[in-house]
Coordinates of C-alpha atoms and ligand atoms in Angstrom, one line a residue:
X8 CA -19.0 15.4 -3.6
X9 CA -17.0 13.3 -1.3
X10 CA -13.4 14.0 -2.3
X11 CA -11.0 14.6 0.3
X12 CA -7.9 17.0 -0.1
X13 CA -4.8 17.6 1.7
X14 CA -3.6 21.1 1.2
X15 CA 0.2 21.9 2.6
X16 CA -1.0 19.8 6.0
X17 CA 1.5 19.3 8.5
X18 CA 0.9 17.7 11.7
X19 CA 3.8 18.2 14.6
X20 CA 4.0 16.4 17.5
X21 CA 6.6 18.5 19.5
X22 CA 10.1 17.8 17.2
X23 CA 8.7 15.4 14.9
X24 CA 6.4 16.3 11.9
X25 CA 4.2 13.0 12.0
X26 CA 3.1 14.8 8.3
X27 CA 5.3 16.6 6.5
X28 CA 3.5 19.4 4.0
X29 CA 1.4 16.7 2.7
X30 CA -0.4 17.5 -0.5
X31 CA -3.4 15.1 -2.0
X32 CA -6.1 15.0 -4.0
X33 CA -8.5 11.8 -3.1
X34 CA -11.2 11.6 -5.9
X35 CA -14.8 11.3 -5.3
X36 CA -15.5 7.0 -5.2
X37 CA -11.6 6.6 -5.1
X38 CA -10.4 3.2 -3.1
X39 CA -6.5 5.5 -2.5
X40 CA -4.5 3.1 -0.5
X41 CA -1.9 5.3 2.3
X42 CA 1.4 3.0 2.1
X43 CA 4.0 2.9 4.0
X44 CA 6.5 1.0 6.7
X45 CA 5.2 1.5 10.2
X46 CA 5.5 5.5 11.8
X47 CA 5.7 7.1 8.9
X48 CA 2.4 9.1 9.5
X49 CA -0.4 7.0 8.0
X50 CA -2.6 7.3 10.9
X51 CA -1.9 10.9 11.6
X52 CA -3.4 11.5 8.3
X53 CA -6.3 9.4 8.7
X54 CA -6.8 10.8 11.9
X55 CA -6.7 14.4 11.0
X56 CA -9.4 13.6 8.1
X57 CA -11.4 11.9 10.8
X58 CA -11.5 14.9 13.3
X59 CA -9.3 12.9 15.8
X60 CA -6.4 15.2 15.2
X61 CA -5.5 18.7 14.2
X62 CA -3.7 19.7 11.5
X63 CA -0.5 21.9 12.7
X64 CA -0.7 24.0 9.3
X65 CA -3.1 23.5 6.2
X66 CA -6.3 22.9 5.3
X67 CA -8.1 19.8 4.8
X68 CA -11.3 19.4 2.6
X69 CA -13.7 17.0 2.4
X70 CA -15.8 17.8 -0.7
X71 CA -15.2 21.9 -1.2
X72 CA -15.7 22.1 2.4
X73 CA -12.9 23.4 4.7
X74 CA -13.2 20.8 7.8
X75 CA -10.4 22.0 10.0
X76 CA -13.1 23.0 12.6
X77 CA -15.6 20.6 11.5
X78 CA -16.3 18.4 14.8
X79 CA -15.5 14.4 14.1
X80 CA -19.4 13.8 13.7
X81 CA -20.8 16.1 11.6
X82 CA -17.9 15.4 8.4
X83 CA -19.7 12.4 7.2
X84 CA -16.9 9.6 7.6
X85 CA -17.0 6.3 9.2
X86 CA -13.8 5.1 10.2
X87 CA -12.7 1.2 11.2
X88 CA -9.4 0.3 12.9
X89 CA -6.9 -2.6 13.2
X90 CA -8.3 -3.4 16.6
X91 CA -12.6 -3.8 16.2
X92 CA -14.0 -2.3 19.4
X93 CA -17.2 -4.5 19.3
X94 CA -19.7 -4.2 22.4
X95 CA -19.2 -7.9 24.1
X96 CA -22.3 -8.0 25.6
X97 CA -24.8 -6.9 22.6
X98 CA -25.3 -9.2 19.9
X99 CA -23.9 -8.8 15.7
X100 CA -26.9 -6.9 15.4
X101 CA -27.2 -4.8 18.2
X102 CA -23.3 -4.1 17.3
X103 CA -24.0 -3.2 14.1
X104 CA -27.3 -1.2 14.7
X105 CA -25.2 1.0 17.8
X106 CA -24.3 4.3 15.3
X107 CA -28.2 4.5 14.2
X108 CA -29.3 5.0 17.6
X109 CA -28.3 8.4 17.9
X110 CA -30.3 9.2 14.5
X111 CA -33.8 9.6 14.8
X112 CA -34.8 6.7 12.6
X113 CA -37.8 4.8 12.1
X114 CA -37.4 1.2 13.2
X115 CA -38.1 -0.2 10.2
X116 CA -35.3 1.5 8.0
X117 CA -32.7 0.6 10.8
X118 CA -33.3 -2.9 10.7
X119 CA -33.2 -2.7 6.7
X120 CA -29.6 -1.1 6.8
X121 CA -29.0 -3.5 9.3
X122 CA -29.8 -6.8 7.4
X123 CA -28.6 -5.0 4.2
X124 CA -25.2 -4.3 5.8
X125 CA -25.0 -8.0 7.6
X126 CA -25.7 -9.8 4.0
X127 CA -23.1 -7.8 2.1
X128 CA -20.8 -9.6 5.1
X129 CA -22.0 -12.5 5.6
X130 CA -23.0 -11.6 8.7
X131 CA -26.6 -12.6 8.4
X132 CA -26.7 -16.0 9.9
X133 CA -24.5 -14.6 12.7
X134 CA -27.0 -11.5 13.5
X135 CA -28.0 -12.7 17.0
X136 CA -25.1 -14.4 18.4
X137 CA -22.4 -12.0 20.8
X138 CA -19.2 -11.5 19.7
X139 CA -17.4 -14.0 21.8
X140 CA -19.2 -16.3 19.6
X141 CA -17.7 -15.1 16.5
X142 CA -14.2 -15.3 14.9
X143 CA -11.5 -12.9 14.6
X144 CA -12.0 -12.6 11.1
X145 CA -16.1 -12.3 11.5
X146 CA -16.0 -9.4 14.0
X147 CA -13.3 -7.2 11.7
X148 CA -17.0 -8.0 9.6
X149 CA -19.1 -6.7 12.0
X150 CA -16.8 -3.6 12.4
X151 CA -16.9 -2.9 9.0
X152 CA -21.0 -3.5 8.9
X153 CA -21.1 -1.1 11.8
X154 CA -19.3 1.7 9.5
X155 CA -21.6 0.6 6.4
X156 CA -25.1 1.3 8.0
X157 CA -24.1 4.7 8.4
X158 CA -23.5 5.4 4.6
X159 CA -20.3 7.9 5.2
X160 CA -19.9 9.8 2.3
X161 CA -16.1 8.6 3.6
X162 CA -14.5 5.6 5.1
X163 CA -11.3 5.6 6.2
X164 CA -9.9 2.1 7.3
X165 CA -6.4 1.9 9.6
X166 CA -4.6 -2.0 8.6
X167 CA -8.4 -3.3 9.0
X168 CA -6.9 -6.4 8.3
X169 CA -3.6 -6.9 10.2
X170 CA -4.7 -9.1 12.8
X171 CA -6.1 -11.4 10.5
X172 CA -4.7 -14.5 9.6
X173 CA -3.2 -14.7 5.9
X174 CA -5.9 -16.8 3.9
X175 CA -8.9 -14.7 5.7
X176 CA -6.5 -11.4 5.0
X177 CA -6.5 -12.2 1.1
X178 CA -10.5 -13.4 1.0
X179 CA -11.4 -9.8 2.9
X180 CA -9.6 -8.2 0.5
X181 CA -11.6 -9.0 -2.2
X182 CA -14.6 -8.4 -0.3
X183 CA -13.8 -5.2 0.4
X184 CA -12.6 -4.2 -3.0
X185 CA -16.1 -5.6 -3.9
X186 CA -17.6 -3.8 -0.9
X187 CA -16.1 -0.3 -2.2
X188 CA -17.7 -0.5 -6.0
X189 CA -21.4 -1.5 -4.8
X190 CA -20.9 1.2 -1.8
X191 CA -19.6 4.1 -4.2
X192 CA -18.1 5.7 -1.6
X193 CA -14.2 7.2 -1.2
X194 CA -12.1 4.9 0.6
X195 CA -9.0 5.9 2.3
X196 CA -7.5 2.7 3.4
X197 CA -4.0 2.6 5.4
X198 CA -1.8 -0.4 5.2
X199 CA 2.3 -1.4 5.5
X200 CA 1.5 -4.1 3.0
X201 CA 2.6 -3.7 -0.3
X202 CA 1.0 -6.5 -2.0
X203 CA -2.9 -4.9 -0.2
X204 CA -2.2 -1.6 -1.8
X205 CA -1.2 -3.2 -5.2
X206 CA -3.7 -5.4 -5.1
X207 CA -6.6 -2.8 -3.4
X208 CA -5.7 0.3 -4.4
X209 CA -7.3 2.8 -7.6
X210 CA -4.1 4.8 -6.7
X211 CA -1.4 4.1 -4.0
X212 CA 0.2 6.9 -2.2
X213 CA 3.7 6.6 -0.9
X214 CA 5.0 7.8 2.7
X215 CA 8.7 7.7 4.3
X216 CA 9.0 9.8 7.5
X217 CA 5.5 11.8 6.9
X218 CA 6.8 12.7 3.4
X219 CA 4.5 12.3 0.2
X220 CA 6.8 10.1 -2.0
X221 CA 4.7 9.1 -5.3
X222 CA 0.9 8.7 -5.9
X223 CA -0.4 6.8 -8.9
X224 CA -2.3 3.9 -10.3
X225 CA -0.3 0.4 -8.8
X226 CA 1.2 -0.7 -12.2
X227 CA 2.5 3.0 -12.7
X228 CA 4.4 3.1 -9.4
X229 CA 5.3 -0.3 -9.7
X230 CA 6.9 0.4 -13.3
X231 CA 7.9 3.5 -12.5
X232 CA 9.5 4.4 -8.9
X233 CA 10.0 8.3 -8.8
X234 CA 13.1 6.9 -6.3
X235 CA 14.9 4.0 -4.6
X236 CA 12.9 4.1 -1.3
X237 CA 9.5 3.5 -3.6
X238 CA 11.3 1.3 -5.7
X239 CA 12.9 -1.3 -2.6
X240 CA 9.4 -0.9 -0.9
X241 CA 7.1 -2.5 -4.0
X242 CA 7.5 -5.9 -5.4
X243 CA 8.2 -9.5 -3.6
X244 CA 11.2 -9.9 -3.5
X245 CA 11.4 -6.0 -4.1
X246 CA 13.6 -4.2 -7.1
X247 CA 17.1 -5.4 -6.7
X248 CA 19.6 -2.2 -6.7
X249 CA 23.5 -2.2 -6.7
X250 CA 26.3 0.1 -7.2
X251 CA 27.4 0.7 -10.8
X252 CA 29.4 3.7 -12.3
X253 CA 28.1 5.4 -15.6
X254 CA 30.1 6.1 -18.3
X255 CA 29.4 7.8 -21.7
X256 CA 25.5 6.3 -21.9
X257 CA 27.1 2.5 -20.4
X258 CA 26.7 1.2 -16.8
X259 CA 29.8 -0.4 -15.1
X260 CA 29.6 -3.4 -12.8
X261 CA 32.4 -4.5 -11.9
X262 CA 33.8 -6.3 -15.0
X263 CA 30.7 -6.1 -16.5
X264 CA 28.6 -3.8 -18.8
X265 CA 25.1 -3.1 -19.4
X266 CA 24.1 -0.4 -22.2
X267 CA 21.4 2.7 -21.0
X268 CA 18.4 2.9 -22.8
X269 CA 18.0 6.2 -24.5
X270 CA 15.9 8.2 -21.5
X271 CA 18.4 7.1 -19.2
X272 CA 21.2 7.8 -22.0
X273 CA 20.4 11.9 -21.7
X274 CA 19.5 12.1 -18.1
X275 CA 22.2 9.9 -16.3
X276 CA 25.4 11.5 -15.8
X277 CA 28.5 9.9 -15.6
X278 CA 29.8 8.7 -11.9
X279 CA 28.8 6.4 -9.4
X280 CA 24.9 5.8 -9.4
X281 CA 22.4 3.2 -7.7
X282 CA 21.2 1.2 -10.8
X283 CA 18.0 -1.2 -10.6
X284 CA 16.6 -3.9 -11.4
X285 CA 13.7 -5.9 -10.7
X286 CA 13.9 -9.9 -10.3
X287 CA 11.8 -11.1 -12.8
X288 CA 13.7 -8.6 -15.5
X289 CA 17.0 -10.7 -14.8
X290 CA 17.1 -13.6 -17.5
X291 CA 19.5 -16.1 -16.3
X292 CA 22.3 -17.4 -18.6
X293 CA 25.4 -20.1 -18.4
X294 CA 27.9 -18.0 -17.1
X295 CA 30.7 -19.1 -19.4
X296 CA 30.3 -17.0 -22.2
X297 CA 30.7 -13.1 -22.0
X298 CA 27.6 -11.5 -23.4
X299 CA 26.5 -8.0 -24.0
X300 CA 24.0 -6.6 -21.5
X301 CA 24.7 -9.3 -19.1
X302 CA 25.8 -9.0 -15.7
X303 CA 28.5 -11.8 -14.2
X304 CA 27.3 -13.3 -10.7
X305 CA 28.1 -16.1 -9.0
X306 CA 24.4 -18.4 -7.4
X307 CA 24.8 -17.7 -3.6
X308 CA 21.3 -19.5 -2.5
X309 CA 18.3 -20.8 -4.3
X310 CA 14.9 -20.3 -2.8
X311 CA 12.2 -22.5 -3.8
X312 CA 8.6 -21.2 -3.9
X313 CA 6.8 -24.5 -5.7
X314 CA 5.8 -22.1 -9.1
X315 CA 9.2 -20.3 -9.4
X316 CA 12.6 -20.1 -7.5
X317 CA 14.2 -17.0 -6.0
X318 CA 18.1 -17.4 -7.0
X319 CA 20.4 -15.3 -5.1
X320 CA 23.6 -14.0 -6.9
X321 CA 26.6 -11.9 -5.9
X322 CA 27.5 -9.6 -8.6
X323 CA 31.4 -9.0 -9.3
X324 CA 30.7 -5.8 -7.2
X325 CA 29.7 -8.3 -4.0
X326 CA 26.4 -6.8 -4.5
X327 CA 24.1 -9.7 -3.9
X328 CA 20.7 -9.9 -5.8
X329 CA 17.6 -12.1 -6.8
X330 CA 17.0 -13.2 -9.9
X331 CA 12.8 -14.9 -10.3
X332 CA 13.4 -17.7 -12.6
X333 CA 10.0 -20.3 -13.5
X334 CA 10.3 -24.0 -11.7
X335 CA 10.5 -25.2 -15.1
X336 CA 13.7 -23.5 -16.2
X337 CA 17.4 -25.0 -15.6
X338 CA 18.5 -24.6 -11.8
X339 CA 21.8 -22.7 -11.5
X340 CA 23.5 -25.0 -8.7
X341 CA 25.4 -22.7 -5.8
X342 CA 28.6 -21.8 -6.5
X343 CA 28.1 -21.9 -10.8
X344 CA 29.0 -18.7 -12.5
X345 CA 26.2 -17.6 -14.5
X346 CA 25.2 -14.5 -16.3
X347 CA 22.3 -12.0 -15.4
X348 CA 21.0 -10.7 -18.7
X349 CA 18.8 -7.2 -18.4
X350 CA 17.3 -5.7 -21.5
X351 CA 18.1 -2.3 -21.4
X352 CA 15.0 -0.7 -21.3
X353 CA 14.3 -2.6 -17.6
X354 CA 17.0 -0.8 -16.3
X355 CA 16.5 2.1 -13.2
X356 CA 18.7 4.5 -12.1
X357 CA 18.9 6.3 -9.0
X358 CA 20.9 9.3 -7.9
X359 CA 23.4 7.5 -5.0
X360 CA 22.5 10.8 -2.8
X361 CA 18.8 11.7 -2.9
X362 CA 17.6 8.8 -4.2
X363 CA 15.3 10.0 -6.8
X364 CA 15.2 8.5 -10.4
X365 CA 16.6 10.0 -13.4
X366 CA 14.2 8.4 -15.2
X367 CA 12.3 11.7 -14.0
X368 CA 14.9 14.0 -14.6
Ligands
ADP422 N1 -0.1 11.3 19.8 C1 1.2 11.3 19.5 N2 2.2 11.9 20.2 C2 3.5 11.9 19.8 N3 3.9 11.4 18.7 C3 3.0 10.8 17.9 C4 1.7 10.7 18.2 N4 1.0 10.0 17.3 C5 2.0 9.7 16.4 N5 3.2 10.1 16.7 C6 4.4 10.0 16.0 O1 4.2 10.4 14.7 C7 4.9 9.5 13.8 C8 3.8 8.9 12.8 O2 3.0 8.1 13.5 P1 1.8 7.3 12.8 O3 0.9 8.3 12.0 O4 1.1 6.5 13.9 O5 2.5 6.3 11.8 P2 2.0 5.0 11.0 O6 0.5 5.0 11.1 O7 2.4 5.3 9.6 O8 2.6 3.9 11.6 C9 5.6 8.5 14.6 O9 6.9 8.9 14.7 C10 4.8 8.5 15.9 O10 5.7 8.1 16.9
MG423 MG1 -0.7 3.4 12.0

């Protein structure tokens, strides 16, 4: 059993809780993606699975196993970082080989874990040249082959791929979504990139200022934001919100109306709100005819991106959002009136306070 659990774990740091009464289930063989924007205790938590720091209060298990007192080498985790301390003067192999040596292991099965771990990366025509020799993206490889050879029953990875450059980021990340299935093994992997933990993650879990704010499968949290911070976080561009005012099961915006679905229709009450939407649930329309569930705007800016275009509008409200339309549809010039149409059931609302949904309420 190779879960690892967070029970009620806070980790101070004089004032600051780094980790706020973190709780966390990670399932055995789980790839769980930590997201968040940068200082928002990602690496505290890594680190206090890792042995590198202590929990303030709570327990952390890996398995069933309490390992609060556990020393860093005997809990069974191999753990790679943004910045790959590699050994400049051994070679890939000797580099990748370094965490066998202190195991009493018979030659042969070291070099087999070796050139097992190297051809799962790519790494075996590179085996005897120095890292000097190698390129950014091939010694974050040779890092990761390090951890590999020691078959963790854990691997925890801090924003392995950050100081890679944006093509090799995407290819590595389908290696090492590839990597995780053949290995079997849990994978708690931290990142401030949205589109890595959609993209990476079995589940994502959510942290603002060392504060659990939603775990679940990517398409859950993407559909369903427990509150504004999750919501503005996920998605390029992320889920537009503005000010609108509810009133007897309708939204107000300005001059303009949008009906509530039903599960907002119960659990919304009527006053100011934060209502959302995200772009590609906007449907643009000529702006000279009123319609129901529409939203008047005015185009501000239009972004191309080749495929689709990213079309700015400022509501009645001055609220200013994006709308995703395809390449292929009309091109609102700036400065037209158009209308934003939102089918109901796309609709979010958040409390204008704490933030949190009332989708949940
Ligand atoms: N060793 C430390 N001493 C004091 N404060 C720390 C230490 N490590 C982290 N922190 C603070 O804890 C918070 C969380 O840091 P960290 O876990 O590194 O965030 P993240 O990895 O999400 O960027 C930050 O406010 C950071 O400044
Ligand atoms: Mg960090």
């Amino acid at each position: 059993m190779s879960s690892v659990t967070f029970e009620n774990v806070t980790k101070r740091f004089g004032e600051i809780a780094a980790v706020d009464a973190l709780n966390l289930e990670v399932h055995d063989h789980e790839f769980l993606v930590l997201l968040g924007p940068s200082g928002c205790g990602k690496s505290t938590a890594l680190r206090m699975i890792a042995g590198l720091d202590e929990p303030s209060e709570g327990d952390i298990r890996i398995g069933a196993r309490v390992v609060n007192d556990v020393d860093p080498k005997d809990r069974d985790i191999a753990m790679v970082f943004q910045s790959y301390a590699l050994y400049p003067h051994m070679t890939v192999r000797k580099n990748i080989e370094f965490p066998l040596d202190a195991r009493k292991q018979p030659a042969a099965e070291r070099a087999e874990l070796v050139s097992g771990a190297a051809e799962s990366l790519g790494l075996t025509d590179y085996l005897d040249r120095k890292p000097a020799q190698l390129s950014g993206g091939q010694r974050q490889r040779v890092a990761l082959a390090r951890a590999i050879v020691r078959r963790p029953s854990v691997f925890l990875m801090d924003e392995p791929l950050s100081n890679l450059d944006a093509k090799l980021r995407v290819q590595t990340r389908v290696e090492l979504v590839e990597l995780q299935r053949d290995l079997a093994t849990t994978l708690i992997y931290v990142t401030h990139d949205q589109i890595e933990a959609m993209t990476m993650g079995d589940r994502i879990a959510i942290m603002r200022d060392g504060r659990l704010q939603q775990v679940g499968p990517p398409q859950d949290v993407y559909d369903n934001p427990a509150n504004r911070f999750v919501a503005e976080f996920i998605g390029t561009p992320p889920m537009n919100t503005f000010a609108a005012t509810a009133e007897a099961g309708r939204l107000l915006v300005g001059e303009s109306v949008l009906q509530l679905a039903g599960h907002l229709r119960a659990s919304v009450p009527d006053g100011p709100i934060i209502a959302g939407v995200r772009p590609e649930h906007f449907e643009l329309a000529d702006g000279a005819h009123a319609t129901a569930d529409s939203l008047s705007a005015t185009a501000v800016l239009v972004e191309s991106l080749g495929h689709e275009r990213h079309i700015h509008c400022r509501l009645d409200s001055s609220d200013v959002v994006i709308a995703r339309a395809a390449a292929s549809e009309v091109c609102p010039a700036v400065g037209a009136p158009l209308r934003l149409i939102v089918d109901p059931q796309r609709i979010h609302a958040f409390n204008g306070d704490t933030g949190a949904s009332y989708a949940l309420a």
